[in-house]
Each structure stands twice: as C-alpha cells, then as structure tokens.
Amino acid sequence: MAKAPVLTPQADDFPRWYQDLINKAELADNGPVRGTMVIRPYGYGLWERMQQEMDVRIKQAGAQNAYFPLFIPQSFLTREAEHVEGFAPELAVVTHGGGKDLEEPVVVRPTSETIINEYFSKWVQSYRDLPLLINQWANVVRWEMRPRIFLRTTEFLWQEGHTAHATYEDARDYAARIHRDVYADFMAEVLGMDVVLGRKTAKERFAGAINTLTLEGMMGDGKALQLGTSHELGQNFAKAFHTQYLSADGEQEHVWQTSWGSSTRMVGGLIMMHGDDNGLRVPPRLAHVQVVVLAIKGDDEVVAKVREVGEKLTAAGLRVVVDDRTDTPFGRRAVDWELKGVPVRIEIGPRDLEAGTAMLARRIPGGKTPVAIDSLAALLPTVLEEDQAQLLRESRERRESRTVDVATIEEAVEAAATGWARIPWADLGPVGEEELAQQGVSVRCLVTKDGGVPDSDDAPGTLAIVARAY
Amino acid sequence: MAKAPVLTPQADDFPRWYQDLINKAELADNGPVRGTMVIRPYGYGLWERMQQEMDVRIKQAGAQNAYFPLFIPQSFLTREAEHVEGFAPELAVVTHGGGKDLEEPVVVRPTSETIINEYFSKWVQSYRDLPLLINQWANVVRWEMRPRIFLRTTEFLWQEGHTAHATYEDARDYAARIHRDVYADFMAEVLGMDVVLGRKTAKERFAGAINTLTLEGMMGDGKALQLGTSHELGQNFAKAFHTQYLSADGEQEHVWQTSWGSSTRMVGGLIMMHGDDNGLRVPPRLAHVQVVVLAIKGDDEVVAKVREVGEKLTAAGLRVVVDDRTDTPFGRRAVDWELKGVPVRIEIGPRDLEAGTAMLARRIPGGKTPVAIDSLAALLPTVLEEDQAQLLRESRERRESRTVDVATIEEAVEAAATGWARIPWADLGPVGEEELAQQGVSVRCLVTKDGGVPDSDDAPGTLAIVARAY
C-alpha cells in the first residue's frame, strides 16, 4: 500500500516514533496531572491479556491474590532505612481528608513491602503458616520528574508479589522460580520477547533487597528496558516489622522474604521491541484482537459475509473483531488496524464473494494472499503460531547481532550507542560501573558465561551486560 | 457437630456477628489508616469471581475496559455544581509530591465522571463516534466518618461505567440495560441474591444525575443494602466539559451520558444476605472454592485418595481445594471451611477407603450423607445447582415475608424495625420522605405496582420501598 508515512520513521527519531504510535494506535493519552496516563481501550486490552496470562502463572506458582490499602501511614516507610531512602523523593502525600487536615499524613503506596509486612507480622505465627505467598494487582504512585508514557509514569498499574519463608534457601529459590517460571516464561511464550535473565549489581538493587533478579529486553533502538524484577529481601523487612514465626524447634525466628513486580511498562516494552514504521505488531498469543474481518464495501452481501466469517472464526477459538464500519473508507480502516498491529486481516469485497475467497493480510511477515474463505478456520491457527515464532526469533537475532564483547570502558560506551556490550565484571567492578554511569551507561545485569544467572556478584567468569536504558 | 458458637449469634447482635465472621473466615482486616481495609485471599477470591462474572456481562453490553488516572486536578471537580457539592466533604487531597508542595492540589478520585469527560470531549467528534461505552475496574477513595468493613470504606474497589450517546433515549435505554442485563442478572444468577430494582427519589440520586436506578437487597436483619446503581446523567457533565458531537445534520450537540457502578460492598451484601450463625454460605456459581476434599487422618493412603479425588473433580470442571493439612486437627479444619462457606465438603478417612465412600457435607441445606466416591463427579454439579437455587429462594422468601404494605409514616417506621415497608409514593412524597429520614428510615427506591421500574417519580400507582439501610 503506497502511502505517506503515518508515523515518524524509527530511524529518524525513535522516541518520536514511539509517541506517534501511542497516539495514532489509540493506546494511551497523557493524563491531566503531569506524569499520569489514560490507558485507552485498545491499550488496556493488551494489559488485560498480560494480566490474564501472568495471573495463571502466578497462581501455578502457588501465590494467592489479595488487596492491601492504597494509603500507608508515613511512619511505616521510615522503618526500613534503605527503603525510605530509595522512595522518599518519589512519594505523593495526602495531608487533607474528609474536609480536615490529617494528624498523620499518609503516603500513596509506591510499593507495598511495608504495609504488607505489618499484616504478615499478624498472620504468621508458626512454621505451619509458611510459606505465605501473596500477590496483588494494583496501582502505585512514584512522582516522576521525567515521565514517558508506559515507561515511567507517576501512576502505573502492576502486580506485586510478597512472600515469607522459613529459610533463606526457600526464599532464594522462590524468587528464582518467579523470575524463571512466571516472568521469563510469560515474556518468551506470550510476548514473543527475547529477554536476558540476570542479577542486578549492588548499585542497581531494589531499596531494601539483598538480591535483585531482573529481565532485560533490547528495544528496537538498541537500548535496554528492565521488564520485571524479583527480589530476595533477606530479613530486612521482617526485622523492621517483627515478622517472626515459631519454628518446629520452638524458637522465634524472623521470616525470609521475597517481592517481585511487573507493570504496564511491559506495554511500552512490547511497542519498542516489536513495533515497526507501520505501527505496532502484537504477538498473536497476547493479542486481544488476533483477527479482524473487514468489509471492503458496504453492500448487504459483503456485510453479511464478514459477520458470518467473524462468527465462524470466533467459534474456532480465535479472538476476532468484525469491521463493517463501511461509512469510513476501507483504506483508512486498513491503515488503522495495521497501526494497531492486529496480526491478521481478512478483507472481503464483492468480487471475493463470487470466488469464495478473501484477502489474507499478515501484519508480522507482511504481504497479502488470496485464500479460500472455507479454509480460514483451519489455516489461521498455524499462521498465528508462525507469526508468534517470528517475533521471538527477530528479537533474539537483534539482541545477538547488536551485543558485542568488549574489554574496556571506552569500548563499552561506544557499543552502547547502538546496542549492548558484554564485559567481564571482574574487569569493570563498582568503580567502572560508576564511570559508565557518568556517561549515561548502566550495568543492566550480571550473567554467567553461558547466559545463566550467577549465584553471587563475584562468581568467577561473571559478565556484565552494559547499555543505555529507558 | 456439637460445639460452642464460633460467632456471636445473629439474633444477639447482627453487626457483631458480621464483624466476627469477617475476622474468623479471614475475609478482611482493618487497614492502618482509619476506614481502609485489607482484603485477605479468601475474601479477595470472592471479589475476583465477581469481577470475572460482571466483566463478561459488561463486555456483552458492548462496553470496553480502559483506565483513567487516580489523580484528578481539584478544579475538575468544581465544574459540575451538584457533583462537587456531593463529593467535596469526602475528598482526600494530595498537596505534596516528589518532595515539593504542588502548585495545584490533586484529589484522589472519588468517582471518575469529571476526568473521563475531559477525555470524552477530545475523543468524541462526530455522531460516528457514538455510542462511546467505557468501563474501568479501579480503586476509589471517599473519606468515611463511620467506616464499616466492605460496606463503607475510605478506599474501595469497584467498576465504574461511563458512556456517551447521541440521544436522551439511547442513554436512558443503556442505563436501564446495565441495570437489568448486567447488575440484576449477575445478582440473581451468580450471587443467588434476591434484589428489588427501582428508581431513586430526587433526594437519593447520584450527585449530578437526572435519574438513578438502584438494586436493593434485604439483609438477614431486615435492613436494606444498595448493591449497585446505574445513572442517567443527562447533559450535565457534557455541558460542564463541552462534550459535543457533530450530528448527521451538521449541528454541534451535547452528548447524553450514563454512569454506573458496583463495588466490593457486594461482598458485604453477600455475607449479610446468605450468612448464618455458622458462618458464610457462598453461592456455588460464585464460589472460587466450590468443593473442599478433606483428609480426616494423615495416613498415606488417605492423603493419596483425597489428592486423587481432588484431581478428578477438578478435571470435571469444579473449583476444588484439597485439604491434607493433617497436622491441624480435622474438627478445626471442618469448622474453618464451614465458616468460609464452601458449599460442599468431601471428607475421607481410613474407614471410607475400604468402603469406597466419602462423607458429603453440604453447607447450604446442612447435613451429611455417605456417598460412593466414584459417583461424586456426576453428583456434585446437581447438588451445587440445588444449593444455588436454595439461596435465591431463601432470600426471596425473606424479603416477601418481611415486607409489609403500610398507609402511614408511623406504620412505615414500625415496619422498618424488622423489615421493609411499601407505601404509595403519592401519600409519602418528599415531605414524608424527610420525616422518615429524621427517624433513620429512607426511601430505598420507587417501584411500580407490579414490581417494575417506574418511568418517572410521579407515574400513577408508584410505590415507595422504605427501610433502614446500611
């Protein structure tokens, strides 16, 4: 389809392309309070599907959903010293409620470790109460000085898991399980996103954690995006909130804890990992609209046919929208669905009816072919699985081709202009990390030589992945 | 099972029974900030199932989910005069963010008509953009002076629908459709709750609405609880926010709007409508745990059998939990599941294994019978449907038997001590309504003689349902 570009090309200005896409695909708008966002129905549909797929995996990992209050007494935050230092600059504070000034101001949760520990300390009495595995889906607020929609917003939606265990080992293994079986599995299998699993350096750890596991994705412009984290909290919050249990031996012990989160930031990651100059490309297993059946013209037979095809494909288990809004020109609607990244368009016009065919337009590999209408229900599941695999493959190939092994800080900074660099952590260390930071480059994570997650920062052979990041 | 009462009996002190049940069935705790609540996993499971069932019906009614910001500029609230008057006393205000005092304070949303209209006014241009049908699942904050858990909390969870239509008639019909096809259908079919559908008087209308439709349930103590409302907003918000469209005739017109909400208050209604002195009774179609399979003793064969039965019943499409925590006495676990209101318990001990039977304990009708283990998968769906029907029948019988027709305000007040009264609205009117209010009795809704929803307050034959209410 020859046309003037709808979006600023990625190569011209990647951030502007991102913003254009979000506007034109009707994913989100900026909110009236700086840094907040309105998630529009098509964008929210992506998040709903993420929630569904994540929620299944979280429940399979044994955690149960619950809900803790939005408002946290200011004093709770100060009980864990590193935690308050990390979050204090980002807090929103309610000072006035029900027509009166409050005696103690309350903060709007930036994360819920403190308020959840207040309750864990009541609910956990004995070793029989452990492990306690809780997740919540909620909004959180962190005041953002440099907001960017979906990536850094003052309010965002997320899930946050919080668990308590009897031993260090149990907590460590559970944090690793969430990292691998929930986050990594979801990102590879559903989002079709290649991600690197690693361990954060001390500098990049969550405020209050003893270890942070991360998943980092390479975006279309070669920068990195942190897509989820799973923390070992040790006994830091347990000590601050007196979360103790009576062991089988009759001793009072502090619990060992984890927390882990992933957010609407993943929608931003999806856009920047799979999008192209024509818009978004939604992986079929995620897509809330996998197939759109379009009436090219508004005659009665065509409209009846697209509805019939829509019903058949829905009955075959596909997620389908019928577009018979023929008072809007066909070309404009086709461009709109392309922008929105719906994997498959089925286009039907008067001539197709006679031939019993439809035009099958594929967003992910691109291209159009005529196919027999009767074959669609059997054909499309295979097409969608091919498309899903292609996105994962492309994202892996991009990361592999744009990651280079380097030996010096200068080389690392140079590589980070277009992609990622890998450098032995023993050669870099916290001092080198600080030097990189001054040039806007960060250690995204530490990995083992064979791409695994190291057990500690100083395990021999540990490599640092360094990049510019969102 | 002979035992001391676990809960304060309903007849002794209904509010205390309610609070006891919430604590002992582990549904929720009070939050640290007055009026807030922590929804514990078993309580949240009820809300999750409510969300799932409601969400399907909302989408069938054509609405799409989206998400609008928690923070609303204070100035937005003041644009619709009645709206701000209604909500100003309940607002929580953020005055401080990111380490600084804010130039304009922001309010934490008490409801989203204002912020949503700000965006509707951008998104709606032409009659082709209508109807615009949006729903969001969110938390809202209304500062509560007399909080009661699930019923009146400073923060609660809800869905709020917001729609814009080209004509008065379309908006009116859509508000009625949500009232009937989403709320009433869900409450009768899933919650097994008898509710009266009616119209609010001018005094009880939502702040900013031209008409409010309500669903009122009779609780176990004869008081009323408002379980959901659907409002016609007329053009009030459209005029305040300039939400206009270009009609097919080329004229700029204000849209006609609806909004509608239901919340975690329904969990409180569920407890007070179906609960008894032994705890909650969860309607099977709602229950996230429909069946619990209990090991009476911890021997290996019993534990293996309960797991096997659990798997078979899960495979048969039931929502099942296996309770093999045999380090806790069986009696205590049985009481706990009874408190939590799980419809069916399957209890298996060593003697049952030999006979191939299990004890089937039914929470809703009560009683225990031995049944063949192999017959369970075929038997239970019927049992659960009988139980579902019983709850709806009981709640309808209670309302019918405890509603009386009265002719005077004195009689109405007397009837409201134990139930509801029905009185011709023409005899009561706004003056009588005010007199009732001074005695703590309110007009819950107006209905027609045959139990329908009147088109206006002054339709001939309109009856007022009056009661004490939560």
GROMACS .gro file of N, CA and C in nm, chain A residues 90-219:
model
  390
   90GLU      N    1   1.013   1.024   4.582
   90GLU     CA    2   0.909   0.998   4.481
   90GLU      C    3   0.770   0.993   4.538
   91LEU      N    4   0.755   1.022   4.667
   91LEU     CA    5   0.625   1.000   4.731
   91LEU      C    6   0.523   1.109   4.703
   92ALA      N    7   0.397   1.066   4.691
   92ALA     CA    8   0.283   1.159   4.692
   92ALA      C    9   0.220   1.150   4.830
   93VAL      N   10   0.192   1.265   4.889
   93VAL     CA   11   0.148   1.269   5.029
   93VAL      C   12   0.010   1.331   5.040
   94VAL      N   13  -0.081   1.260   5.105
   94VAL     CA   14  -0.215   1.312   5.133
   94VAL      C   15  -0.210   1.377   5.270
   95THR      N   16  -0.242   1.506   5.275
   95THR     CA   17  -0.236   1.579   5.403
   95THR      C   18  -0.374   1.618   5.452
   96HIS      N   19  -0.475   1.596   5.366
   96HIS     CA   20  -0.607   1.652   5.389
   96HIS      C   21  -0.709   1.545   5.350
   97GLY      N   22  -0.800   1.512   5.443
   97GLY     CA   23  -0.901   1.410   5.412
   97GLY      C   24  -1.031   1.438   5.484
   98GLY      N   25  -1.144   1.422   5.411
   98GLY     CA   26  -1.274   1.441   5.474
   98GLY      C   27  -1.292   1.582   5.528
   99GLY      N   28  -1.233   1.682   5.459
   99GLY     CA   29  -1.253   1.820   5.499
   99GLY      C   30  -1.163   1.869   5.612
  100LYS      N   31  -1.067   1.785   5.654
  100LYS     CA   32  -0.978   1.825   5.764
  100LYS      C   33  -0.833   1.794   5.733
  101ASP      N   34  -0.741   1.866   5.799
  101ASP     CA   35  -0.601   1.827   5.791
  101ASP      C   36  -0.582   1.699   5.871
  102LEU      N   37  -0.503   1.607   5.819
  102LEU     CA   38  -0.481   1.480   5.887
  102LEU      C   39  -0.377   1.495   5.998
  103GLU      N   40  -0.398   1.421   6.106
  103GLU     CA   41  -0.298   1.424   6.214
  103GLU      C   42  -0.165   1.366   6.167
  104GLU      N   43  -0.172   1.247   6.105
  104GLU     CA   44  -0.051   1.193   6.043
  104GLU      C   45  -0.073   1.186   5.892
  105PRO      N   46   0.013   1.253   5.814
  105PRO     CA   47  -0.004   1.243   5.668
  105PRO      C   48   0.008   1.097   5.625
  106VAL      N   49  -0.058   1.063   5.514
  106VAL     CA   50  -0.045   0.928   5.461
  106VAL      C   51   0.016   0.937   5.322
  107VAL      N   52   0.097   0.836   5.288
  107VAL     CA   53   0.155   0.834   5.155
  107VAL      C   54   0.073   0.741   5.066
  108VAL      N   55   0.072   0.775   4.938
  108VAL     CA   56   0.009   0.687   4.839
  108VAL      C   57   0.113   0.581   4.805
  109ARG      N   58   0.077   0.453   4.814
  109ARG     CA   59   0.179   0.346   4.805
  109ARG      C   60   0.267   0.362   4.680
  110PRO      N   61   0.400   0.358   4.700
  110PRO     CA   62   0.491   0.350   4.587
  110PRO      C   63   0.524   0.203   4.560
  111THR      N   64   0.499   0.118   4.658
  111THR     CA   65   0.518  -0.028   4.659
  111THR      C   66   0.470  -0.068   4.798
  112SER      N   67   0.446  -0.197   4.822
  112SER     CA   68   0.372  -0.232   4.944
  112SER      C   69   0.446  -0.317   5.046
  113GLU      N   70   0.578  -0.326   5.038
  113GLU     CA   71   0.651  -0.408   5.135
  113GLU      C   72   0.615  -0.372   5.279
  114THR      N   73   0.608  -0.242   5.308
  114THR     CA   74   0.589  -0.202   5.448
  114THR      C   75   0.450  -0.239   5.498
  115ILE      N   76   0.347  -0.201   5.425
  115ILE     CA   77   0.212  -0.227   5.474
  115ILE      C   78   0.184  -0.378   5.476
  116ILE      N   79   0.241  -0.450   5.383
  116ILE     CA   80   0.218  -0.594   5.380
  116ILE      C   81   0.289  -0.660   5.498
  117ASN      N   82   0.408  -0.615   5.532
  117ASN     CA   83   0.475  -0.673   5.648
  117ASN      C   84   0.401  -0.647   5.778
  118GLU      N   85   0.335  -0.532   5.786
  118GLU     CA   86   0.252  -0.505   5.904
  118GLU      C   87   0.150  -0.618   5.925
  119TYR      N   88   0.094  -0.671   5.816
  119TYR     CA   89  -0.006  -0.778   5.827
  119TYR      C   90   0.058  -0.916   5.834
  120PHE      N   91   0.165  -0.935   5.759
  120PHE     CA   92   0.236  -1.063   5.771
  120PHE      C   93   0.275  -1.088   5.917
  121SER      N   94   0.313  -0.981   5.986
  121SER     CA   95   0.357  -0.999   6.125
  121SER      C   96   0.240  -1.044   6.214
  122LYS      N   97   0.115  -1.015   6.172
  122LYS     CA   98  -0.001  -1.066   6.247
  122LYS      C   99  -0.040  -1.206   6.202
  123TRP      N  100  -0.031  -1.232   6.072
  123TRP     CA  101  -0.084  -1.357   6.017
  123TRP      C  102   0.012  -1.474   6.039
  124VAL      N  103   0.141  -1.444   6.042
  124VAL     CA  104   0.238  -1.553   6.057
  124VAL      C  105   0.267  -1.573   6.205
  125GLN      N  106   0.238  -1.692   6.254
  125GLN     CA  107   0.269  -1.725   6.394
  125GLN      C  108   0.366  -1.842   6.399
  126SER      N  109   0.334  -1.945   6.322
  126SER     CA  110   0.407  -2.071   6.334
  126SER      C  111   0.467  -2.110   6.199
  127TYR      N  112   0.561  -2.201   6.202
  127TYR     CA  113   0.620  -2.254   6.077
  127TYR      C  114   0.511  -2.313   5.988
  128ARG      N  115   0.398  -2.353   6.049
  128ARG     CA  116   0.288  -2.409   5.969
  128ARG      C  117   0.225  -2.303   5.878
  129ASP      N  118   0.242  -2.176   5.912
  129ASP     CA  119   0.184  -2.068   5.829
  129ASP      C  120   0.273  -2.033   5.710
  130LEU      N  121   0.387  -2.100   5.698
  130LEU     CA  122   0.483  -2.067   5.592
  130LEU      C  123   0.491  -2.180   5.489
  131PRO      N  124   0.523  -2.154   5.365
  131PRO     CA  125   0.540  -2.019   5.311
  131PRO      C  126   0.407  -1.947   5.297
  132LEU      N  127   0.410  -1.816   5.307
  132LEU     CA  128   0.293  -1.731   5.282
  132LEU      C  129   0.318  -1.660   5.150
  133LEU      N  130   0.234  -1.688   5.052
  133LEU     CA  131   0.260  -1.644   4.914
  133LEU      C  132   0.145  -1.557   4.865
  134ILE      N  133   0.169  -1.427   4.855
  134ILE     CA  134   0.063  -1.330   4.824
  134ILE      C  135   0.102  -1.247   4.701
  135ASN      N  136   0.002  -1.218   4.620
  135ASN     CA  137   0.020  -1.127   4.507
  135ASN      C  138  -0.092  -1.025   4.508
  136GLN      N  139  -0.065  -0.904   4.461
  136GLN     CA  140  -0.177  -0.811   4.439
  136GLN      C  141  -0.160  -0.738   4.306
  137TRP      N  142  -0.274  -0.715   4.241
  137TRP     CA  143  -0.283  -0.631   4.121
  137TRP      C  144  -0.330  -0.495   4.169
  138ALA      N  145  -0.253  -0.392   4.140
  138ALA     CA  146  -0.285  -0.262   4.199
  138ALA      C  147  -0.222  -0.148   4.119
  139ASN      N  148  -0.262  -0.027   4.154
  139ASN     CA  149  -0.195   0.093   4.103
  139ASN      C  150  -0.097   0.141   4.210
  140VAL      N  151   0.015   0.197   4.166
  140VAL     CA  152   0.111   0.257   4.258
  140VAL      C  153   0.153   0.392   4.203
  141VAL      N  154   0.206   0.476   4.292
  141VAL     CA  155   0.242   0.613   4.254
  141VAL      C  156   0.386   0.642   4.293
  142ARG      N  157   0.464   0.685   4.195
  142ARG     CA  158   0.602   0.731   4.219
  142ARG      C  159   0.617   0.859   4.138
  143TRP      N  160   0.632   0.971   4.207
  143TRP     CA  161   0.632   1.101   4.139
  143TRP      C  162   0.748   1.105   4.040
  144GLU      N  163   0.718   1.126   3.912
  144GLU     CA  164   0.818   1.118   3.806
  144GLU      C  165   0.858   1.257   3.758
  145MET      N  166   0.987   1.284   3.758
  145MET     CA  167   1.034   1.413   3.709
  145MET      C  168   1.043   1.414   3.556
  146ARG      N  169   1.078   1.298   3.497
  146ARG     CA  170   1.091   1.292   3.351
  146ARG      C  171   0.999   1.181   3.299
  147PRO      N  172   0.868   1.203   3.301
  147PRO     CA  173   0.776   1.095   3.264
  147PRO      C  174   0.783   1.059   3.115
  148ARG      N  175   0.762   0.933   3.086
  148ARG     CA  176   0.744   0.889   2.948
  148ARG      C  177   0.637   0.781   2.950
  149ILE      N  178   0.538   0.796   2.865
  149ILE     CA  179   0.416   0.715   2.876
  149ILE      C  180   0.446   0.565   2.869
  150PHE      N  181   0.385   0.490   2.957
  150PHE     CA  182   0.403   0.346   2.981
  150PHE      C  183   0.538   0.313   3.047
  151LEU      N  184   0.643   0.392   3.020
  151LEU     CA  185   0.777   0.353   3.067
  151LEU      C  186   0.807   0.408   3.205
  152ARG      N  187   0.773   0.534   3.226
  152ARG     CA  188   0.793   0.598   3.357
  152ARG      C  189   0.677   0.692   3.377
  153THR      N  190   0.578   0.647   3.453
  153THR     CA  191   0.462   0.732   3.477
  153THR      C  192   0.442   0.745   3.628
  154THR      N  193   0.389   0.858   3.666
  154THR     CA  194   0.367   0.886   3.808
  154THR      C  195   0.276   0.782   3.872
  155GLU      N  196   0.172   0.744   3.801
  155GLU     CA  197   0.090   0.630   3.844
  155GLU      C  198   0.106   0.520   3.741
  156PHE      N  199   0.125   0.397   3.786
  156PHE     CA  200   0.121   0.286   3.692
  156PHE      C  201   0.049   0.168   3.755
  157LEU      N  202   0.013   0.073   3.668
  157LEU     CA  203  -0.055  -0.049   3.714
  157LEU      C  204   0.047  -0.162   3.716
  158TRP      N  205   0.037  -0.248   3.814
  158TRP     CA  206   0.132  -0.359   3.822
  158TRP      C  207   0.076  -0.471   3.905
  159GLN      N  208   0.154  -0.580   3.910
  159GLN     CA  209   0.133  -0.680   4.013
  159GLN      C  210   0.255  -0.675   4.101
  160GLU      N  211   0.234  -0.696   4.232
  160GLU     CA  212   0.346  -0.705   4.323
  160GLU      C  213   0.324  -0.828   4.410
  161GLY      N  214   0.421  -0.919   4.407
  161GLY     CA  215   0.415  -1.039   4.489
  161GLY      C  216   0.496  -1.017   4.615
  162HIS      N  217   0.450  -1.076   4.724
  162HIS     CA  218   0.518  -1.063   4.853
  162HIS      C  219   0.508  -1.197   4.924
  163THR      N  220   0.622  -1.254   4.961
  163THR     CA  221   0.618  -1.386   5.022
  163THR      C  222   0.707  -1.391   5.146
  164ALA      N  223   0.672  -1.484   5.236
  164ALA     CA  224   0.751  -1.508   5.357
  164ALA      C  225   0.781  -1.657   5.367
  165HIS      N  226   0.904  -1.689   5.401
  165HIS     CA  227   0.952  -1.828   5.403
  165HIS      C  228   1.027  -1.854   5.533
  166ALA      N  229   1.040  -1.985   5.564
  166ALA     CA  230   1.108  -2.022   5.688
  166ALA      C  231   1.261  -2.010   5.677
  167THR      N  232   1.314  -2.029   5.557
  167THR     CA  233   1.460  -2.030   5.544
  167THR      C  234   1.507  -1.940   5.430
  168TYR      N  235   1.634  -1.904   5.440
  168TYR     CA  236   1.700  -1.829   5.331
  168TYR      C  237   1.687  -1.903   5.199
  169GLU      N  238   1.712  -2.033   5.202
  169GLU     CA  239   1.712  -2.112   5.078
  169GLU      C  240   1.573  -2.113   5.012
  170ASP      N  241   1.470  -2.131   5.094
  170ASP     CA  242   1.334  -2.131   5.038
  170ASP      C  243   1.303  -1.998   4.969
  171ALA      N  244   1.339  -1.889   5.034
  171ALA     CA  245   1.310  -1.757   4.977
  171ALA      C  246   1.391  -1.738   4.848
  172ARG      N  247   1.519  -1.773   4.853
  172ARG     CA  248   1.603  -1.759   4.734
  172ARG      C  249   1.546  -1.839   4.617
  173ASP      N  250   1.505  -1.964   4.645
  173ASP     CA  251   1.453  -2.049   4.538
  173ASP      C  252   1.321  -1.995   4.483
  174TYR      N  253   1.240  -1.936   4.572
  174TYR     CA  254   1.110  -1.886   4.524
  174TYR      C  255   1.130  -1.762   4.437
  175ALA      N  256   1.220  -1.673   4.476
  175ALA     CA  257   1.249  -1.554   4.393
  175ALA      C  258   1.296  -1.600   4.254
  176ALA      N  259   1.379  -1.704   4.252
  176ALA     CA  260   1.430  -1.756   4.124
  176ALA      C  261   1.318  -1.822   4.044
  177ARG      N  262   1.226  -1.889   4.114
  177ARG     CA  263   1.115  -1.956   4.045
  177ARG      C  264   1.025  -1.854   3.975
  178ILE      N  265   0.993  -1.745   4.045
  178ILE     CA  266   0.910  -1.640   3.985
  178ILE      C  267   0.982  -1.580   3.863
  179HIS      N  268   1.109  -1.552   3.880
  179HIS     CA  269   1.192  -1.495   3.774
  179HIS      C  270   1.185  -1.582   3.648
  180ARG      N  271   1.193  -1.711   3.669
  180ARG     CA  272   1.204  -1.806   3.556
  180ARG      C  273   1.067  -1.853   3.509
  181ASP      N  274   0.986  -1.908   3.601
  181ASP     CA  275   0.862  -1.977   3.560
  181ASP      C  276   0.746  -1.880   3.537
  182VAL      N  277   0.749  -1.765   3.600
  182VAL     CA  278   0.643  -1.667   3.575
  182VAL      C  279   0.690  -1.565   3.471
  183TYR      N  280   0.791  -1.487   3.505
  183TYR     CA  281   0.828  -1.376   3.417
  183TYR      C  282   0.892  -1.420   3.285
  184ALA      N  283   0.998  -1.499   3.295
  184ALA     CA  284   1.069  -1.535   3.171
  184ALA      C  285   0.980  -1.618   3.081
  185ASP      N  286   0.906  -1.711   3.141
  185ASP     CA  287   0.816  -1.795   3.061
  185ASP      C  288   0.711  -1.709   2.990
  186PHE      N  289   0.650  -1.618   3.064
  186PHE     CA  290   0.547  -1.531   3.007
  186PHE      C  291   0.604  -1.446   2.893
  187MET      N  292   0.722  -1.388   2.916
  187MET     CA  293   0.777  -1.297   2.814
  187MET      C  294   0.815  -1.371   2.687
  188ALA      N  295   0.874  -1.488   2.702
  188ALA     CA  296   0.911  -1.564   2.582
  188ALA      C  297   0.788  -1.623   2.514
  189GLU      N  298   0.702  -1.689   2.591
  189GLU     CA  299   0.593  -1.767   2.533
  189GLU      C  300   0.476  -1.682   2.486
  190VAL      N  301   0.446  -1.575   2.557
  190VAL     CA  302   0.328  -1.495   2.522
  190VAL      C  303   0.368  -1.366   2.452
  191LEU      N  304   0.462  -1.292   2.511
  191LEU     CA  305   0.501  -1.165   2.449
  191LEU      C  306   0.594  -1.184   2.329
  192GLY      N  307   0.647  -1.305   2.311
  192GLY     CA  308   0.740  -1.328   2.200
  192GLY      C  309   0.862  -1.238   2.212
  193MET      N  310   0.903  -1.210   2.336
  193MET     CA  311   1.013  -1.117   2.359
  193MET      C  312   1.135  -1.191   2.411
  194ASP      N  313   1.244  -1.174   2.342
  194ASP     CA  314   1.371  -1.224   2.391
  194ASP      C  315   1.415  -1.137   2.508
  195VAL      N  316   1.445  -1.200   2.622
  195VAL     CA  317   1.493  -1.123   2.736
  195VAL      C  318   1.615  -1.193   2.796
  196VAL      N  319   1.703  -1.112   2.855
  196VAL     CA  320   1.820  -1.168   2.925
  196VAL      C  321   1.786  -1.171   3.074
  197LEU      N  322   1.810  -1.288   3.135
  197LEU     CA  323   1.788  -1.304   3.279
  197LEU      C  324   1.920  -1.284   3.350
  198GLY      N  325   1.919  -1.198   3.451
  198GLY     CA  326   2.044  -1.177   3.522
  198GLY      C  327   2.019  -1.126   3.662
  199ARG      N  328   2.129  -1.083   3.721
  199ARG     CA  329   2.131  -1.039   3.859
  199ARG      C  330   2.174  -0.894   3.859
  200LYS      N  331   2.109  -0.810   3.940
  200LYS     CA  332   2.149  -0.670   3.946
  200LYS      C  333   2.275  -0.654   4.031
  201THR      N  334   2.353  -0.552   4.000
  201THR     CA  335   2.466  -0.517   4.087
  201THR      C  336   2.410  -0.450   4.213
  202ALA      N  337   2.496  -0.435   4.312
  202ALA     CA  338   2.453  -0.372   4.438
  202ALA      C  339   2.394  -0.233   4.413
  203LYS      N  340   2.455  -0.160   4.322
  203LYS     CA  341   2.408  -0.024   4.289
  203LYS      C  342   2.266  -0.021   4.234
  204GLU      N  343   2.230  -0.124   4.161
  204GLU     CA  344   2.101  -0.125   4.092
  204GLU      C  345   1.992  -0.203   4.165
  205ARG      N  346   2.026  -0.255   4.282
  205ARG     CA  347   1.929  -0.336   4.358
  205ARG      C  348   1.811  -0.255   4.408
  206PHE      N  349   1.699  -0.324   4.430
  206PHE     CA  350   1.581  -0.264   4.492
  206PHE      C  351   1.616  -0.216   4.633
  207ALA      N  352   1.558  -0.103   4.672
  207ALA     CA  353   1.588  -0.043   4.802
  207ALA      C  354   1.535  -0.130   4.915
  208GLY      N  355   1.625  -0.203   4.980
  208GLY     CA  356   1.585  -0.292   5.088
  208GLY      C  357   1.609  -0.439   5.057
  209ALA      N  358   1.653  -0.470   4.936
  209ALA     CA  359   1.675  -0.610   4.896
  209ALA      C  360   1.819  -0.652   4.920
  210ILE      N  361   1.840  -0.785   4.933
  210ILE     CA  362   1.977  -0.838   4.936
  210ILE      C  363   2.017  -0.892   4.800
  211ASN      N  364   1.920  -0.910   4.712
  211ASN     CA  365   1.949  -0.954   4.576
  211ASN      C  366   1.829  -0.922   4.489
  212THR      N  367   1.858  -0.872   4.368
  212THR     CA  368   1.752  -0.844   4.271
  212THR      C  369   1.781  -0.916   4.141
  213LEU      N  370   1.685  -1.000   4.099
  213LEU     CA  371   1.693  -1.066   3.970
  213LEU      C  372   1.613  -0.983   3.870
  214THR      N  373   1.662  -0.974   3.748
  214THR     CA  374   1.597  -0.887   3.650
  214THR      C  375   1.581  -0.956   3.516
  215LEU      N  376   1.490  -0.901   3.434
  215LEU     CA  377   1.475  -0.943   3.294
  215LEU      C  378   1.491  -0.818   3.210
  216GLU      N  379   1.587  -0.821   3.118
  216GLU     CA  380   1.620  -0.702   3.038
  216GLU      C  381   1.596  -0.732   2.891
  217GLY      N  382   1.526  -0.643   2.825
  217GLY     CA  383   1.500  -0.663   2.683
  217GLY      C  384   1.569  -0.556   2.600
  218MET      N  385   1.612  -0.592   2.477
  218MET     CA  386   1.670  -0.492   2.388
  218MET      C  387   1.561  -0.434   2.299
  219MET      N  388   1.547  -0.304   2.303
  219MET     CA  389   1.445  -0.236   2.225
  219MET      C  390   1.493  -0.215   2.081
   0.00000   0.00000   0.00000
